[in-house]
PDB file of C-alpha atoms in Angstrom:
ATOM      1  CA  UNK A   1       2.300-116.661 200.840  1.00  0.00           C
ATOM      2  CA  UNK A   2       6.012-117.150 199.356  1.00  0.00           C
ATOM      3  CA  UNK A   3       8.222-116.490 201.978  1.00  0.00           C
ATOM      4  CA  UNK A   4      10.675-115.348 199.094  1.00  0.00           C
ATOM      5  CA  UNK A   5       9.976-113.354 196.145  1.00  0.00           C
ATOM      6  CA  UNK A   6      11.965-111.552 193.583  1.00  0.00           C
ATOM      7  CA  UNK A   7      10.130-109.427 190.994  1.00  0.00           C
ATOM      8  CA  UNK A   8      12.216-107.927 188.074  1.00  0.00           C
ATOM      9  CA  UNK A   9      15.552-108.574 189.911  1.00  0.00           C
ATOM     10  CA  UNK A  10      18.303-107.346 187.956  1.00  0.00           C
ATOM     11  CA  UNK A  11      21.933-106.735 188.097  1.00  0.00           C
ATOM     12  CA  UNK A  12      24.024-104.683 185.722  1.00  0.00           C
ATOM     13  CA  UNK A  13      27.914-104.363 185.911  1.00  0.00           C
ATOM     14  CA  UNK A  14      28.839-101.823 183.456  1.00  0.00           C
ATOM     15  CA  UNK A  15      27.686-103.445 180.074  1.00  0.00           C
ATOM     16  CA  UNK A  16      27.460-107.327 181.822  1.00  0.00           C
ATOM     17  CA  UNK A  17      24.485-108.139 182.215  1.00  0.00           C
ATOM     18  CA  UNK A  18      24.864-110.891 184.966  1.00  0.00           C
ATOM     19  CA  UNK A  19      21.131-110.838 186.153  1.00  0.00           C
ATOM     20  CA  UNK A  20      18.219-109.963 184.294  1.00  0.00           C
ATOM     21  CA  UNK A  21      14.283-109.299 185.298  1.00  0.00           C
ATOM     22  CA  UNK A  22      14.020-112.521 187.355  1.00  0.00           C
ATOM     23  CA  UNK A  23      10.558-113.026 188.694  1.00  0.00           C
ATOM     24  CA  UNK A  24      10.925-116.088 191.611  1.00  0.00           C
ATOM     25  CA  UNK A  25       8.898-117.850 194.390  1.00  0.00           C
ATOM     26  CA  UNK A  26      10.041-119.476 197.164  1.00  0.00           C
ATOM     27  CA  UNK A  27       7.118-121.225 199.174  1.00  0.00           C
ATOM     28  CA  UNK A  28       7.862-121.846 203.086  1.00  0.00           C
ATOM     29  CA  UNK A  29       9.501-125.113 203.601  1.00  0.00           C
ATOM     30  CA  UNK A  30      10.118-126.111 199.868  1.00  0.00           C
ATOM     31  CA  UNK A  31      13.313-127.410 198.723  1.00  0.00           C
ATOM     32  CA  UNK A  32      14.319-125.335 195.609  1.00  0.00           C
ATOM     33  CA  UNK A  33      17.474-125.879 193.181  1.00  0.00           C
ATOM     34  CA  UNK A  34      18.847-123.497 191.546  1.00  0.00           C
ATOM     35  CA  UNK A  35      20.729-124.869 188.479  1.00  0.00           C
ATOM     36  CA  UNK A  36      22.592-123.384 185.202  1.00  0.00           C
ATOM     37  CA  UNK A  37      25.573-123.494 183.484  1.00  0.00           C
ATOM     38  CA  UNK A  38      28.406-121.326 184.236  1.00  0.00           C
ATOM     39  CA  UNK A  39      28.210-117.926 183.956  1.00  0.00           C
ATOM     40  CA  UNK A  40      24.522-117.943 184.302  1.00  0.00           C
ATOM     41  CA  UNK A  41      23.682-115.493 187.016  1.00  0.00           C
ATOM     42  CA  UNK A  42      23.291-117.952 189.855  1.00  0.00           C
ATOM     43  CA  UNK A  43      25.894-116.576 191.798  1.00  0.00           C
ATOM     44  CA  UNK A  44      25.274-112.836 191.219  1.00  0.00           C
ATOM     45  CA  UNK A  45      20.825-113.997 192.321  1.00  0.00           C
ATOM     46  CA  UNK A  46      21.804-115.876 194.975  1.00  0.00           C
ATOM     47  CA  UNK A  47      24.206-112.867 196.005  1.00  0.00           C
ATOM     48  CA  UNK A  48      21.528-110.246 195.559  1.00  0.00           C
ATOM     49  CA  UNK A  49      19.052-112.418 197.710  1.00  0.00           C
ATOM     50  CA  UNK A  50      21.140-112.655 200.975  1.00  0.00           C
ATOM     51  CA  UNK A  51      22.664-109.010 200.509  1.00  0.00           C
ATOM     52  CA  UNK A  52      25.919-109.176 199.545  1.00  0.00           C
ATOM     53  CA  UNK A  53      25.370-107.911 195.768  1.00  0.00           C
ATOM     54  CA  UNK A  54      22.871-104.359 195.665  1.00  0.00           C
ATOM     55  CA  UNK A  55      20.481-105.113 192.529  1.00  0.00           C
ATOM     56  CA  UNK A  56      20.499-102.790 190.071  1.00  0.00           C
ATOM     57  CA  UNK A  57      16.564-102.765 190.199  1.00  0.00           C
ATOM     58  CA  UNK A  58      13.989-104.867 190.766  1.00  0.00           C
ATOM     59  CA  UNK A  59      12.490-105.951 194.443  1.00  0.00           C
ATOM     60  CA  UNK A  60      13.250-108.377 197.005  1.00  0.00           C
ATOM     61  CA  UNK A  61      10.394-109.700 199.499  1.00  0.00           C
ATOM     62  CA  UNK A  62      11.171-111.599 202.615  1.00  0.00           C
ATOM     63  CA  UNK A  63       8.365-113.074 204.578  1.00  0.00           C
ATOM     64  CA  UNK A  64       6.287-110.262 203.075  1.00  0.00           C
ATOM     65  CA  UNK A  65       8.335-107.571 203.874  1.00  0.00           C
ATOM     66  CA  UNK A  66      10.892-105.455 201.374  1.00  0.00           C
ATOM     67  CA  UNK A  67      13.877-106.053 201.814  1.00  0.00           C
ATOM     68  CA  UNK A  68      16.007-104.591 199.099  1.00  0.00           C
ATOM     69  CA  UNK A  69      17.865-102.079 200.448  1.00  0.00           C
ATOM     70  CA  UNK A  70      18.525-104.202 203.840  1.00  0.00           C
ATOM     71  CA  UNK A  71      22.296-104.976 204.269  1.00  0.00           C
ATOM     72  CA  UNK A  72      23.049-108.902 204.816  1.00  0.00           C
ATOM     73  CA  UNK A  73      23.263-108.867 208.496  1.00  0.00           C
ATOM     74  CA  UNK A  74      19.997-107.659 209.125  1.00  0.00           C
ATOM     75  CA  UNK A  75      18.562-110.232 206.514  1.00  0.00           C
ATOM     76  CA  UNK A  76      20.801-112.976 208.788  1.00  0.00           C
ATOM     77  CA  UNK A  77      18.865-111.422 211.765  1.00  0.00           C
ATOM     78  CA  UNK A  78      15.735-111.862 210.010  1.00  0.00           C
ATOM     79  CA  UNK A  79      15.935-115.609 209.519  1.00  0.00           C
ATOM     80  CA  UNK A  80      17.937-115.861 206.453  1.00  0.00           C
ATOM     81  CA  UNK A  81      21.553-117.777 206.580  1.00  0.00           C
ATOM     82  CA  UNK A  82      23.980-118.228 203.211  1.00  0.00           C
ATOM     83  CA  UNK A  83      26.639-120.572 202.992  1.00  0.00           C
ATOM     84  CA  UNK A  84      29.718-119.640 200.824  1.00  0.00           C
ATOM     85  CA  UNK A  85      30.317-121.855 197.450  1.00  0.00           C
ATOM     86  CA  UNK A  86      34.284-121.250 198.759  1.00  0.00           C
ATOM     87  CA  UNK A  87      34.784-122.379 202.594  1.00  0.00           C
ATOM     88  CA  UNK A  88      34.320-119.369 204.812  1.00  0.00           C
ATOM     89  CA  UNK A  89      35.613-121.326 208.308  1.00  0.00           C
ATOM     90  CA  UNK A  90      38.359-119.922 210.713  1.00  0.00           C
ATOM     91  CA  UNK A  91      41.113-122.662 210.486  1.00  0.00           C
ATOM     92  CA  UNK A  92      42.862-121.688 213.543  1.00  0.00           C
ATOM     93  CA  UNK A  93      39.823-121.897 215.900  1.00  0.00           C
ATOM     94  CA  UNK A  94      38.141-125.300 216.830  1.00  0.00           C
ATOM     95  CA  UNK A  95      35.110-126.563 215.091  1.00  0.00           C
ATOM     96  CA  UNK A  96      33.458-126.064 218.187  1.00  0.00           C
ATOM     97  CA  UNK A  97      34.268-122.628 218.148  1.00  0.00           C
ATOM     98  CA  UNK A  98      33.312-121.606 214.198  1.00  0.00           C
ATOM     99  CA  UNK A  99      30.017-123.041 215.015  1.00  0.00           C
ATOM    100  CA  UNK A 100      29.918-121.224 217.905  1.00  0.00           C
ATOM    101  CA  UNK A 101      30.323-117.901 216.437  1.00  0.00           C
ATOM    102  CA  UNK A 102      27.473-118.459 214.142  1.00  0.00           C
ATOM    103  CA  UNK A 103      25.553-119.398 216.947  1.00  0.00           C
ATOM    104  CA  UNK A 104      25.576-115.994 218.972  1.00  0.00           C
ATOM    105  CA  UNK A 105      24.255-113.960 215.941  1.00  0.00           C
ATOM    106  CA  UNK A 106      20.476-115.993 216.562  1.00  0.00           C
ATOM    107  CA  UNK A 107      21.406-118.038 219.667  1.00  0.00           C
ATOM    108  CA  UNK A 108      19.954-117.068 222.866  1.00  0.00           C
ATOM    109  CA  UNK A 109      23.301-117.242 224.999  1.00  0.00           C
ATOM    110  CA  UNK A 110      22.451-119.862 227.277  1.00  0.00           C
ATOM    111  CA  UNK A 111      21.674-122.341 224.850  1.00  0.00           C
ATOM    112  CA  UNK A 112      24.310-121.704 222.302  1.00  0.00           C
ATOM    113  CA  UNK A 113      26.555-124.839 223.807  1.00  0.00           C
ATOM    114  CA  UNK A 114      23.185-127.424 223.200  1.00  0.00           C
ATOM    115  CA  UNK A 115      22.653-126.030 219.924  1.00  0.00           C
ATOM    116  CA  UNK A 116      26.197-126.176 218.293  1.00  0.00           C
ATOM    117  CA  UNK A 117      26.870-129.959 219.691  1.00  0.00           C
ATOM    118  CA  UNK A 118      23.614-130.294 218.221  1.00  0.00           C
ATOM    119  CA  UNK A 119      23.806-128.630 214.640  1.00  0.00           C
ATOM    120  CA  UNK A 120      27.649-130.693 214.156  1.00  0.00           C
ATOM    121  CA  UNK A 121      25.446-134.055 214.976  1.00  0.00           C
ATOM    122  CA  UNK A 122      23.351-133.055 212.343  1.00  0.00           C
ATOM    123  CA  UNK A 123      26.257-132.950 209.618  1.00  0.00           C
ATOM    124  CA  UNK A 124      27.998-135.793 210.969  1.00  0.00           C
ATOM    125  CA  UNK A 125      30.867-133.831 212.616  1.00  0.00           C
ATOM    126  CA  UNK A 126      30.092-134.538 216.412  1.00  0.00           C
ATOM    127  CA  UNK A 127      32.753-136.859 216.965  1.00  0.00           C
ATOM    128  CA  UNK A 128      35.443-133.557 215.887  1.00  0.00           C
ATOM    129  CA  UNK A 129      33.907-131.234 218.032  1.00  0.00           C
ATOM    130  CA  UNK A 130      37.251-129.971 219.436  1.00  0.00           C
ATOM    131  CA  UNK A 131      39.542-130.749 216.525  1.00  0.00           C
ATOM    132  CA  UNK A 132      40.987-127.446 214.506  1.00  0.00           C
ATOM    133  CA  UNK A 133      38.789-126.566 211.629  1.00  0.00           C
ATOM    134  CA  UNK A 134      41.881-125.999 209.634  1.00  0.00           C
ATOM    135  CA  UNK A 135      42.505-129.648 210.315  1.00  0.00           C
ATOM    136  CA  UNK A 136      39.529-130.839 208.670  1.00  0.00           C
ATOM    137  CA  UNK A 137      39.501-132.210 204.665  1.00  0.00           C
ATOM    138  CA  UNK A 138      38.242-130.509 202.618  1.00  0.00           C
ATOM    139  CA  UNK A 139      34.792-131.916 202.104  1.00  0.00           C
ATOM    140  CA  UNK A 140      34.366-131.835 206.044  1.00  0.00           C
ATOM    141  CA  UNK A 141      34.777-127.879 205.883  1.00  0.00           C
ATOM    142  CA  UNK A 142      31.634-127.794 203.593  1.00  0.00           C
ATOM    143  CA  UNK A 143      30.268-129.920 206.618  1.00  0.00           C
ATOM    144  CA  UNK A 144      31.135-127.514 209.395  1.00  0.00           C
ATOM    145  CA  UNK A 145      29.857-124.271 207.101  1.00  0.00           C
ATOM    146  CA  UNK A 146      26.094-126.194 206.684  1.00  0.00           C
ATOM    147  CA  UNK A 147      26.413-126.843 210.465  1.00  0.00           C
ATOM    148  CA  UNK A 148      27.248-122.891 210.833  1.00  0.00           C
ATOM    149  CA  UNK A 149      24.473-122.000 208.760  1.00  0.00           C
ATOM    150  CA  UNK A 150      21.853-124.831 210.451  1.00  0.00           C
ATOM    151  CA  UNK A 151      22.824-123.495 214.357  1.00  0.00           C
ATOM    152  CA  UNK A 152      21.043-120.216 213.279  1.00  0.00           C
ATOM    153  CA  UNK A 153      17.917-121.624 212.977  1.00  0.00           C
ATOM    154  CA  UNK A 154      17.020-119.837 209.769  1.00  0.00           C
ATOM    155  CA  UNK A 155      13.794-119.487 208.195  1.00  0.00           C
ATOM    156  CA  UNK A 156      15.929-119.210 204.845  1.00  0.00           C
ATOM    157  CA  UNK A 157      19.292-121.645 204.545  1.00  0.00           C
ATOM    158  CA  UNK A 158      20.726-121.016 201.730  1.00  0.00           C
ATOM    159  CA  UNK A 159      23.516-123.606 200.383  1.00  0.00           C
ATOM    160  CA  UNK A 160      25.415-122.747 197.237  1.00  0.00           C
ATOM    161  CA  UNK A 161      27.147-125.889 195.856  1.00  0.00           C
ATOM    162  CA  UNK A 162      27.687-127.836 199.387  1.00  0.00           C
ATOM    163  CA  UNK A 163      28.649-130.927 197.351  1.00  0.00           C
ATOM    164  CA  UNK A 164      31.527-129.567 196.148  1.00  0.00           C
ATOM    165  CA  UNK A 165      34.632-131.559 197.543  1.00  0.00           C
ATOM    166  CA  UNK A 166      32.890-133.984 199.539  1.00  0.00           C
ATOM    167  CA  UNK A 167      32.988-137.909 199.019  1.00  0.00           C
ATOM    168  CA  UNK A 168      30.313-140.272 198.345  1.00  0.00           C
ATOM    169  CA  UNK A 169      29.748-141.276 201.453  1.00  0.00           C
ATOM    170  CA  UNK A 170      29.593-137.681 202.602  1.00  0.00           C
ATOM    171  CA  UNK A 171      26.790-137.081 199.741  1.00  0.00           C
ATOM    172  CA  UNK A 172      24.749-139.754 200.662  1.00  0.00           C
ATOM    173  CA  UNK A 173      24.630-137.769 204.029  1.00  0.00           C
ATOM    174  CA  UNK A 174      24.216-134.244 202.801  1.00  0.00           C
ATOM    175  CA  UNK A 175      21.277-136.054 201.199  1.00  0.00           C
ATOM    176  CA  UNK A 176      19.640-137.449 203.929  1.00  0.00           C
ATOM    177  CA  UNK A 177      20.176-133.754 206.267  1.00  0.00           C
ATOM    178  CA  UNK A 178      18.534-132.406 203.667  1.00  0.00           C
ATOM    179  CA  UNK A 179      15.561-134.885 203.264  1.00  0.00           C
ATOM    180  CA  UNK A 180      15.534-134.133 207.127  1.00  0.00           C
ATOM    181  CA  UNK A 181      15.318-130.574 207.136  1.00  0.00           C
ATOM    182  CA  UNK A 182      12.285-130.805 204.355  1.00  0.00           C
ATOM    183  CA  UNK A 183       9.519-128.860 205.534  1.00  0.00           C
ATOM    184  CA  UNK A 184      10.619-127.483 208.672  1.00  0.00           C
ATOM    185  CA  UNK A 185      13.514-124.866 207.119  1.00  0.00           C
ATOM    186  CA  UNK A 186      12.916-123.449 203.360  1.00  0.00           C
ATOM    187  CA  UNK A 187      16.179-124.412 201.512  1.00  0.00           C
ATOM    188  CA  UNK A 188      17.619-122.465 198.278  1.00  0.00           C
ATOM    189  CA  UNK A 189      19.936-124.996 196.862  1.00  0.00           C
ATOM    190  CA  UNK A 190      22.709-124.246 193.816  1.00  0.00           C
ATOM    191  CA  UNK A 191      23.760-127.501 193.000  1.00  0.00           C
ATOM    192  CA  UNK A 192      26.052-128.895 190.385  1.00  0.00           C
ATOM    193  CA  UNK A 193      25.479-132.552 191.281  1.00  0.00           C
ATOM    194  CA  UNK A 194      22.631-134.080 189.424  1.00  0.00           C
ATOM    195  CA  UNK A 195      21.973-136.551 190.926  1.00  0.00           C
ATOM    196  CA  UNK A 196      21.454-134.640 194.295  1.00  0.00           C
ATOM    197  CA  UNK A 197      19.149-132.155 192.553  1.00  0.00           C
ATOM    198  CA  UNK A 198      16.540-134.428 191.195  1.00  0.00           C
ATOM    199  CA  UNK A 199      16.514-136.633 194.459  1.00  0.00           C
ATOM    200  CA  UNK A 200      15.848-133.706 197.006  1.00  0.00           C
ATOM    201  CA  UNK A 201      14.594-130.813 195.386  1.00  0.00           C
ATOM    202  CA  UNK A 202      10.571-129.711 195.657  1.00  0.00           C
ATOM    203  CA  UNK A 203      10.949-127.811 192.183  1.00  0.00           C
ATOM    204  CA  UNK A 204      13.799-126.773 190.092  1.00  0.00           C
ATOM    205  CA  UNK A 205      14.773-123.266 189.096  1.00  0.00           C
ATOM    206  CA  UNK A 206      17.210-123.134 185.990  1.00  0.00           C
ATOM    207  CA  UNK A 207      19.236-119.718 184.777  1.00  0.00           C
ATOM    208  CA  UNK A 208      20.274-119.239 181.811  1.00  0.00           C
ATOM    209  CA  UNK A 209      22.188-115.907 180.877  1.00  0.00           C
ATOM    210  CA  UNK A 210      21.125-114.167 183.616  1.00  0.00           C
ATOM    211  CA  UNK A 211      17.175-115.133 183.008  1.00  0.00           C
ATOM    212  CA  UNK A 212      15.114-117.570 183.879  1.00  0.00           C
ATOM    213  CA  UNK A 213      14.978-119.988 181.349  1.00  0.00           C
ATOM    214  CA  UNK A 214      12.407-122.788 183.123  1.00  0.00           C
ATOM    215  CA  UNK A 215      10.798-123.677 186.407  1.00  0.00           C
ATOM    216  CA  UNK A 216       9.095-126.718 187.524  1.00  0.00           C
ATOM    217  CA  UNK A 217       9.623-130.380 189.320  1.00  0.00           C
ATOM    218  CA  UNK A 218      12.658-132.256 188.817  1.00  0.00           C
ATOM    219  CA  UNK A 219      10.545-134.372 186.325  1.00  0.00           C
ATOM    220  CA  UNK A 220       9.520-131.620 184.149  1.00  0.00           C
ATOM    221  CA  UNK A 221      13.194-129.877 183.926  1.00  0.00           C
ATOM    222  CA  UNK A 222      14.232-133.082 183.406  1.00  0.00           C
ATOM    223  CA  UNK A 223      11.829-133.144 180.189  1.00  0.00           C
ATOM    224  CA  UNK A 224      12.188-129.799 179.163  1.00  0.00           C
ATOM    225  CA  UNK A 225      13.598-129.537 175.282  1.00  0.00           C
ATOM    226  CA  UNK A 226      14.837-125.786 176.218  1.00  0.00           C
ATOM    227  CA  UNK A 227      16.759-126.903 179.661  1.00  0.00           C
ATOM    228  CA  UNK A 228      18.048-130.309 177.724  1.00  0.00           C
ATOM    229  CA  UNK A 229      19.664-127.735 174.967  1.00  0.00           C
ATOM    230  CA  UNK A 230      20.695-124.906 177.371  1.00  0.00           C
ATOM    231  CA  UNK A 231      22.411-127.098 180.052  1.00  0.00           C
ATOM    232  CA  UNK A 232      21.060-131.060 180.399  1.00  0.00           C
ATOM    233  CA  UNK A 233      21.443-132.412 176.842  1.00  0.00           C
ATOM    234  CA  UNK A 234      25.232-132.779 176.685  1.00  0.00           C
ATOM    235  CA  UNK A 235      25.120-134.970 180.128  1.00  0.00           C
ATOM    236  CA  UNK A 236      26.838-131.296 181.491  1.00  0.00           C
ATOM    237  CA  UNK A 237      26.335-131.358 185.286  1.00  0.00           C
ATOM    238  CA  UNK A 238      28.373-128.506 185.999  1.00  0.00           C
ATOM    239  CA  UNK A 239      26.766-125.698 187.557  1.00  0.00           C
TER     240      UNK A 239
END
């Protein structure tokens, strides 16, 4: 059973149409991206999806159960965990402390301290455990938010564009946590980067206008004459 599904998900603003009729499947422990050029709709599905955006019909099914009128923090509470395509950290509090915060919404108290030393080892942060998140580059923000989002153990982690900003070196690592995290946490993945989409992700979702245009492995979007025109064919890796 798809731990995610959308059926005729749709989302209206005045005479936009930002989102339309989007049938998706997301099976436990798969590795989707989510790709498209700008202004697709990625934004606005992946919005819908974790609660912050009310559809303007269609359904939403988590782990078999409907969840479309459920507000975001009982879908966080559920097992599903978004981080923000803009940084969402407190600068003035330690990293120790964001992570921390995320923690106590799906932490059992007394482990909370084991679990965010062990969610910043994860992204490679460890060694800034007590350094001021507004201190951090830019690129090690994105870092801290994918730790906040890991120390809630969700069933669901979804990342939109957690490339963004972050060197090569950091990339090669994002890669790696996510190879990592393959199987045991289902991952919804917007991605601008390439390159990081056809090395890690399961299958391959693409949106085009607000509909689906194409779904399949990274080989067969790849391949695809429709993607290659819509998004792929002028070398465009912007999401």
């Amino acid at each position: 059973m798809s731990l995610l599904r959308t059926r005729g998900l749709s989302r209206h603003f005045g005479g936009l149409i930002a989102v339309e009729g989007v049938d998706f499947d997301l099976e436990e422990g798969e590795v989707r991206a989510l790709i498209g050029p700008n202004g697709a709709g990625k934004s606005t599905l992946v919005g819908m999806i974790s609660g912050r955006i009310p559809p303007s019909r269609g359904t939403i099914e988590f782990d078999g159960v409907e969840i479309t009128s459920w507000p975001a923090h009982k879908r966080i509470m559920a097992g599903m965990s978004y981080t923000f395509q803009i940084t969402s950290v407190f600068p003035g509090l330690p990293v120790r402390e964001n992570v921390a915060l995320a923690a106590r919404r799906r932490v059992p108290q007394g482990e909370v301290t084991q679990a965010v030393e062990a969610a910043l080892a994860r992204v490679g942060l460890g060694e800034r455990i007590d350094q001021e998140a507004g201190d951090l580059s830019y690129g090690h923000q994105r870092l801290l938010e994918i730790a906040m989002g890991l120390v809630q153990r969700p069933r669901l982690l979804i990342l939109d564009e957690p490339t963004q900003g972050l060197a090569e070196g950091e990339v090669a690592q994002f890669k790696a946590l996510i190879r990592d995290l393959a199987g045991a946490t289902t991952i919804l993945l917007i991605e601008h980067n390439m390159q990081v989409v056809m090395e890690v992700a399961d299958r391959v979702s693409v949106l085009n206008f607000g509909e689906m245009l194409a779904q399949g492995t990274p080989e067969e979007i790849r391949a695809n004459a429709e993607v290659q025109a819509a998004y792929l064919g002028g070398g465009d890796a912007a999401a």
